[in-house]
Amino acid sequence: MLDYSYFSRKKGNSVVFVAVYMDDVILTSKDTEEILSLKKFLDKTFKIKDLGKLHYFLGIKVLYIAGGVLLTQRKFAQYLLKEHNSLRCPSMSSPLDSSIKLRADDGIREDPSHYRKLIRKLNFLTNTKLDIAYSMQHLSQYM
């Protein structure tokens, strides 16, 4: 299956990766000359605006630290906790109690759209919170 939002260009030992979402484009490579060359080409072809280093993309904040980058969705997680009145809830080592056995006919009865919306948002959070990935996969089975 082709993904029309992700591209790469290899030239000799250099590789440039390009991610596109709507009108946002991310360029990354170890070779800064290739990035500059691609930026010039894109500007000549499409008239782009260079916003500099990436700081925020699709709800994910990018922080530059010694030796790499840190991706965080803190703002999104706080919004989600606030939206569901959970800001004051105690933290847990796992979001899913392993002793509880779920069944398809338990819980959601009238309107499952609220549950589905929450699961979709929590699933998006797994981009940076891998510790909830298993729970989200398990809970997604009951959508």
XYZ file of N, CA and C in Angstrom:
429
model
N 0.829 -1.173 0.000
C 0.000 0.000 0.000
C 0.878 1.243 0.000
N 0.582 2.182 -0.854
C 1.338 3.421 -0.930
C 0.846 4.421 0.093
N 1.776 5.146 0.685
C 1.438 6.210 1.618
C 1.818 7.522 0.946
N 0.825 8.326 0.597
C 1.078 9.566 -0.118
C 1.367 10.731 0.819
N 1.712 10.452 2.058
C 2.060 11.518 2.980
C 3.505 11.391 3.472
N 4.194 10.391 2.990
C 5.570 10.153 3.419
C 6.426 9.844 2.205
N 7.540 10.563 2.078
C 8.427 10.398 0.925
C 9.869 10.383 1.403
N 10.721 9.806 0.584
C 12.153 9.869 0.866
C 12.893 10.031 -0.449
N 14.049 10.667 -0.351
C 14.880 10.864 -1.538
C 16.306 10.489 -1.170
N 16.844 9.525 -1.896
C 18.205 9.077 -1.638
C 19.098 9.573 -2.773
N 20.191 10.187 -2.390
C 21.152 10.707 -3.357
C 22.545 10.387 -2.819
N 23.192 9.384 -3.392
C 24.478 8.935 -2.878
C 24.299 8.326 -1.498
N 25.040 8.844 -0.523
C 24.923 8.366 0.860
C 23.898 9.159 1.665
N 23.305 10.150 1.041
C 22.378 11.035 1.745
C 20.924 10.619 1.518
N 20.123 10.703 2.586
C 18.693 10.417 2.501
C 17.948 11.571 3.157
N 16.926 12.078 2.457
C 16.068 13.117 3.014
C 14.674 12.513 3.147
N 14.067 12.689 4.313
C 12.712 12.196 4.555
C 11.762 13.383 4.586
N 10.589 13.196 3.976
C 9.588 14.254 3.894
C 8.250 13.689 4.365
N 7.643 14.361 5.337
C 6.309 13.999 5.806
C 5.381 15.171 5.496
N 4.206 14.856 4.934
C 3.256 15.891 4.529
C 1.916 15.618 5.190
N 1.347 16.666 5.787
C -0.011 16.586 6.309
C -0.687 17.907 5.969
N -1.714 17.839 5.142
C -2.421 19.030 4.672
C -1.409 19.995 4.053
N -1.226 21.173 4.672
C -0.267 22.124 4.123
C 0.999 22.228 4.977
N 1.211 21.255 5.856
C 2.421 21.205 6.671
C 3.364 20.156 6.120
N 4.642 20.519 6.044
C 5.660 19.614 5.511
C 6.836 19.582 6.484
N 7.305 18.386 6.782
C 8.491 18.219 7.622
C 9.589 17.609 6.764
N 10.759 18.214 6.800
C 11.939 17.688 6.115
C 12.959 17.304 7.178
N 13.570 16.146 7.029
C 14.615 15.758 7.975
C 15.690 14.936 7.277
N 16.910 15.155 7.713
C 18.059 14.438 7.164
C 19.280 14.783 7.991
N 20.296 13.961 7.900
C 21.574 14.305 8.514
C 22.329 15.289 7.617
N 21.960 15.342 6.351
C 22.640 16.169 5.359
C 21.916 17.514 5.191
N 22.434 18.554 5.843
C 21.773 19.869 5.787
C 21.799 20.464 4.381
N 22.818 20.155 3.602
C 22.885 20.675 2.220
C 21.741 20.121 1.374
N 21.411 18.849 1.559
C 20.302 18.246 0.817
C 18.961 18.849 1.252
N 18.828 19.147 2.531
C 17.604 19.792 3.012
C 17.468 21.178 2.381
N 18.553 21.945 2.386
C 18.522 23.287 1.788
C 18.199 23.214 0.299
N 18.767 22.242 -0.387
C 18.495 22.060 -1.813
C 17.017 21.742 -2.057
N 16.471 20.840 -1.242
C 15.057 20.474 -1.385
C 14.149 21.655 -1.044
N 14.508 22.439 -0.018
C 13.728 23.634 0.326
C 13.696 24.625 -0.837
N 14.835 24.832 -1.470
C 14.889 25.743 -2.625
C 13.987 25.245 -3.743
N 14.048 23.939 -4.025
C 13.207 23.364 -5.065
C 11.728 23.534 -4.729
N 11.350 23.212 -3.492
C 9.949 23.332 -3.085
C 9.472 24.783 -3.122
N 10.329 25.713 -2.714
C 9.946 27.125 -2.741
C 9.762 27.619 -4.168
N 10.631 27.175 -5.058
C 10.517 27.583 -6.469
C 9.254 26.990 -7.102
N 8.898 25.773 -6.705
C 7.746 25.085 -7.278
C 6.425 25.493 -6.632
N 6.404 25.633 -5.292
C 5.151 25.855 -4.573
C 5.081 27.147 -3.767
N 6.174 27.879 -3.636
C 6.249 29.059 -2.765
C 5.947 28.690 -1.318
N 6.906 28.071 -0.665
C 6.734 27.621 0.720
C 7.231 28.679 1.698
N 6.810 28.530 2.951
C 7.290 29.377 4.032
C 8.079 28.491 4.985
N 9.347 28.803 5.185
C 10.210 28.024 6.067
C 10.007 28.510 7.494
N 9.475 27.651 8.363
C 9.229 28.007 9.759
C 10.378 27.620 10.671
N 11.469 27.140 10.096
C 12.629 26.773 10.902
C 12.491 25.394 11.515
N 13.137 25.226 12.657
C 13.105 23.928 13.353
C 11.685 23.573 13.748
N 11.391 22.297 13.689
C 10.075 21.783 14.071
C 9.892 21.898 15.585
N 8.748 22.479 15.983
C 8.443 22.594 17.406
C 7.114 21.937 17.767
N 6.197 21.851 16.812
C 4.865 21.324 17.102
C 4.293 20.770 15.807
N 3.780 19.536 15.842
C 3.213 18.931 14.635
C 2.149 17.925 15.037
N 0.941 18.115 14.544
C -0.182 17.216 14.799
C -0.398 16.941 16.289
N -0.280 17.973 17.101
C -0.505 17.815 18.528
C 0.672 17.245 19.291
N 1.786 17.067 18.631
C 2.981 16.528 19.273
C 4.028 17.633 19.350
N 4.471 17.928 20.566
C 5.486 18.961 20.770
C 6.864 18.316 20.651
N 7.760 18.998 19.955
C 9.118 18.506 19.746
C 10.073 19.379 20.552
N 10.783 18.762 21.489
C 11.761 19.464 22.312
C 13.155 18.955 21.951
N 14.069 19.877 21.763
C 15.436 19.504 21.410
C 16.267 19.431 22.688
N 16.862 18.255 22.921
C 17.680 18.026 24.107
C 19.043 17.525 23.650
N 19.984 17.522 24.555
C 21.327 17.027 24.231
C 21.231 15.589 23.737
N 21.731 15.337 22.573
C 21.752 13.986 22.033
C 20.495 13.559 21.292
N 19.539 14.457 21.069
C 18.359 14.048 20.320
C 17.162 14.957 20.516
N 15.998 14.362 20.363
C 14.750 15.110 20.509
C 13.823 14.356 21.454
N 12.907 15.093 22.056
C 11.912 14.512 22.939
C 10.548 14.879 22.372
N 9.710 13.879 22.163
C 8.358 14.107 21.665
C 7.396 14.000 22.841
N 6.497 14.973 22.963
C 5.561 14.947 24.075
C 4.166 15.391 23.623
N 3.171 14.811 24.243
C 1.780 15.186 24.010
C 1.157 15.660 25.320
N 1.951 16.297 26.145
C 1.507 16.755 27.465
C 0.261 17.627 27.368
N 0.270 18.585 26.458
C -0.865 19.508 26.311
C -2.137 18.730 25.945
N -2.012 17.780 25.034
C -3.158 16.974 24.622
C -3.646 16.095 25.777
N -2.709 15.504 26.514
C -3.082 14.639 27.649
C -3.804 15.455 28.718
N -3.316 16.654 28.996
C -3.975 17.505 29.989
C -5.373 17.915 29.521
N -5.500 18.229 28.240
C -6.814 18.561 27.679
C -7.774 17.385 27.853
N -7.292 16.183 27.568
C -8.117 14.979 27.676
C -8.548 14.723 29.122
N -7.619 14.873 30.045
C -7.951 14.705 31.466
C -8.984 15.742 31.916
N -8.804 16.969 31.477
C -9.750 18.030 31.842
C -11.123 17.767 31.224
N -11.153 17.365 29.958
C -12.403 17.097 29.258
C -13.230 16.019 29.956
N -12.564 15.068 30.573
C -13.259 13.950 31.216
C -13.205 14.032 32.746
N -13.021 15.246 33.249
C -13.015 15.505 34.697
C -12.116 14.540 35.464
N -10.902 14.341 34.963
C -9.985 13.375 35.583
C -8.676 14.014 36.042
N -8.622 15.342 36.101
C -7.375 16.019 36.482
C -6.922 15.648 37.898
N -7.841 15.412 38.792
C -7.495 15.134 40.191
C -7.425 13.635 40.496
N -7.583 12.805 39.488
C -7.514 11.352 39.721
C -6.072 10.951 40.035
N -5.889 9.965 40.902
C -4.520 9.518 41.218
C -3.897 8.806 40.012
N -2.580 8.877 39.941
C -1.885 8.190 38.842
C -1.906 6.686 39.091
N -1.727 5.928 38.013
C -1.741 4.479 38.086
C -0.569 3.934 37.287
N -0.096 2.756 37.653
C 1.004 2.148 36.906
C 0.513 1.589 35.577
N -0.766 1.236 35.514
C -1.356 0.720 34.283
C -2.783 1.239 34.179
N -3.187 1.680 32.988
C -4.540 2.212 32.850
C -5.625 1.139 32.794
N -5.243 -0.121 32.809
C -6.219 -1.200 32.701
C -5.975 -2.226 33.799
N -6.961 -2.443 34.620
C -6.865 -3.428 35.693
C -6.881 -4.821 35.072
N -5.791 -5.562 35.244
C -5.673 -6.880 34.606
C -6.622 -7.917 35.201
N -7.172 -7.641 36.372
C -8.080 -8.621 36.980
C -9.512 -8.499 36.454
N -9.815 -7.409 35.756
C -11.165 -7.219 35.225
C -11.277 -7.905 33.863
N -12.286 -8.712 33.703
C -12.540 -9.381 32.422
C -13.661 -8.629 31.705
N -13.355 -8.112 30.542
C -14.341 -7.345 29.774
C -15.181 -8.255 28.901
N -16.446 -7.875 28.724
C -17.333 -8.585 27.821
C -18.011 -7.555 26.931
N -18.335 -7.960 25.719
C -18.916 -7.034 24.740
C -20.245 -6.453 25.197
N -21.018 -7.188 25.985
C -22.339 -6.696 26.391
C -22.311 -5.905 27.705
N -21.124 -5.694 28.289
C -21.009 -4.907 29.528
C -20.864 -3.423 29.210
N -21.258 -2.598 30.138
C -20.944 -1.176 30.098
C -21.810 -0.333 29.203
N -21.364 -0.061 28.012
C -22.005 0.895 27.120
C -23.346 0.361 26.634
N -24.387 1.130 26.881
C -25.720 0.654 26.522
C -26.417 1.599 25.540
N -26.641 2.846 25.936
C -27.436 3.732 25.081
C -26.648 4.315 23.911
N -25.585 5.085 24.226
C -24.867 5.818 23.185
C -23.378 5.495 23.242
N -22.906 4.633 22.369
C -21.486 4.262 22.398
C -20.561 5.313 21.778
N -21.114 6.389 21.214
C -20.277 7.382 20.529
C -19.303 8.066 21.497
N -19.701 8.293 22.737
C -18.814 8.913 23.731
C -17.597 8.008 23.980
N -17.840 6.709 24.135
C -16.763 5.736 24.344
C -15.830 5.690 23.132
N -16.408 5.653 21.952
C -15.600 5.594 20.725
C -14.714 6.830 20.587
N -15.277 7.982 20.895
C -14.526 9.234 20.797
C -13.350 9.221 21.773
N -13.595 8.781 22.997
C -12.536 8.699 24.000
C -11.451 7.714 23.582
N -11.838 6.558 23.092
C -10.861 5.554 22.657
C -9.997 6.095 21.514
N -10.620 6.787 20.548
C -9.847 7.383 19.445
C -8.813 8.382 19.972
N -9.217 9.210 20.919
C -8.290 10.204 21.472
C -7.173 9.538 22.265
N -7.509 8.546 23.066
C -6.488 7.836 23.825
C -5.548 7.069 22.898
N -6.081 6.541 21.820
C -5.253 5.833 20.846
C -4.235 6.785 20.217
N -4.646 8.030 19.951
C -3.716 9.033 19.414
C -2.597 9.305 20.421
N -2.906 9.208 21.693
C -1.915 9.447 22.739
C -0.828 8.372 22.752
N -1.081 7.222 22.164
C -0.077 6.147 22.147
C 1.134 6.499 21.278
N 1.058 7.594 20.512
C 2.230 8.036 19.738
C 3.420 8.308 20.643
N 3.142 8.826 21.838
C 4.226 9.138 22.769
C 4.113 8.383 24.092
N 3.006 7.736 24.342
C 2.796 7.000 25.592
C 2.621 5.517 25.258
N 3.712 4.865 24.962
C 3.653 3.452 24.578
C 3.151 2.560 25.698
N 3.245 3.026 26.944
C 2.810 2.209 28.077
C 1.297 1.988 28.093
N 0.533 2.770 27.330
C -0.917 2.549 27.284
C -1.343 1.813 26.010
N -0.402 1.455 25.161
C -0.729 0.835 23.876
C -1.498 -0.483 24.032
N -1.075 -1.350 24.941
C -1.772 -2.624 25.122
C -3.204 -2.385 25.583
N -3.368 -1.508 26.567
C -4.707 -1.210 27.081
C -5.601 -0.655 25.979
N -5.055 0.226 25.165
C -5.849 0.835 24.093
C -6.250 -0.214 23.052
N -5.342 -1.104 22.725
C -5.660 -2.172 21.770
C -6.768 -3.047 22.336
N -6.665 -3.355 23.615
C -7.660 -4.216 24.270
C -9.026 -3.519 24.324
N -9.053 -2.270 24.747
C -10.312 -1.529 24.857
C -10.932 -1.241 23.481
N -10.086 -1.100 22.453
C -10.586 -0.840 21.096
C -11.421 -1.994 20.562
N -11.230 -3.172 21.099
C -12.011 -4.331 20.657
C -13.472 -4.191 21.022
N -13.787 -3.293 21.938
C -15.165 -3.130 22.405
C -15.833 -1.877 21.829
N -15.280 -1.368 20.745
C -15.882 -0.210 20.096
C -17.052 -0.660 19.241
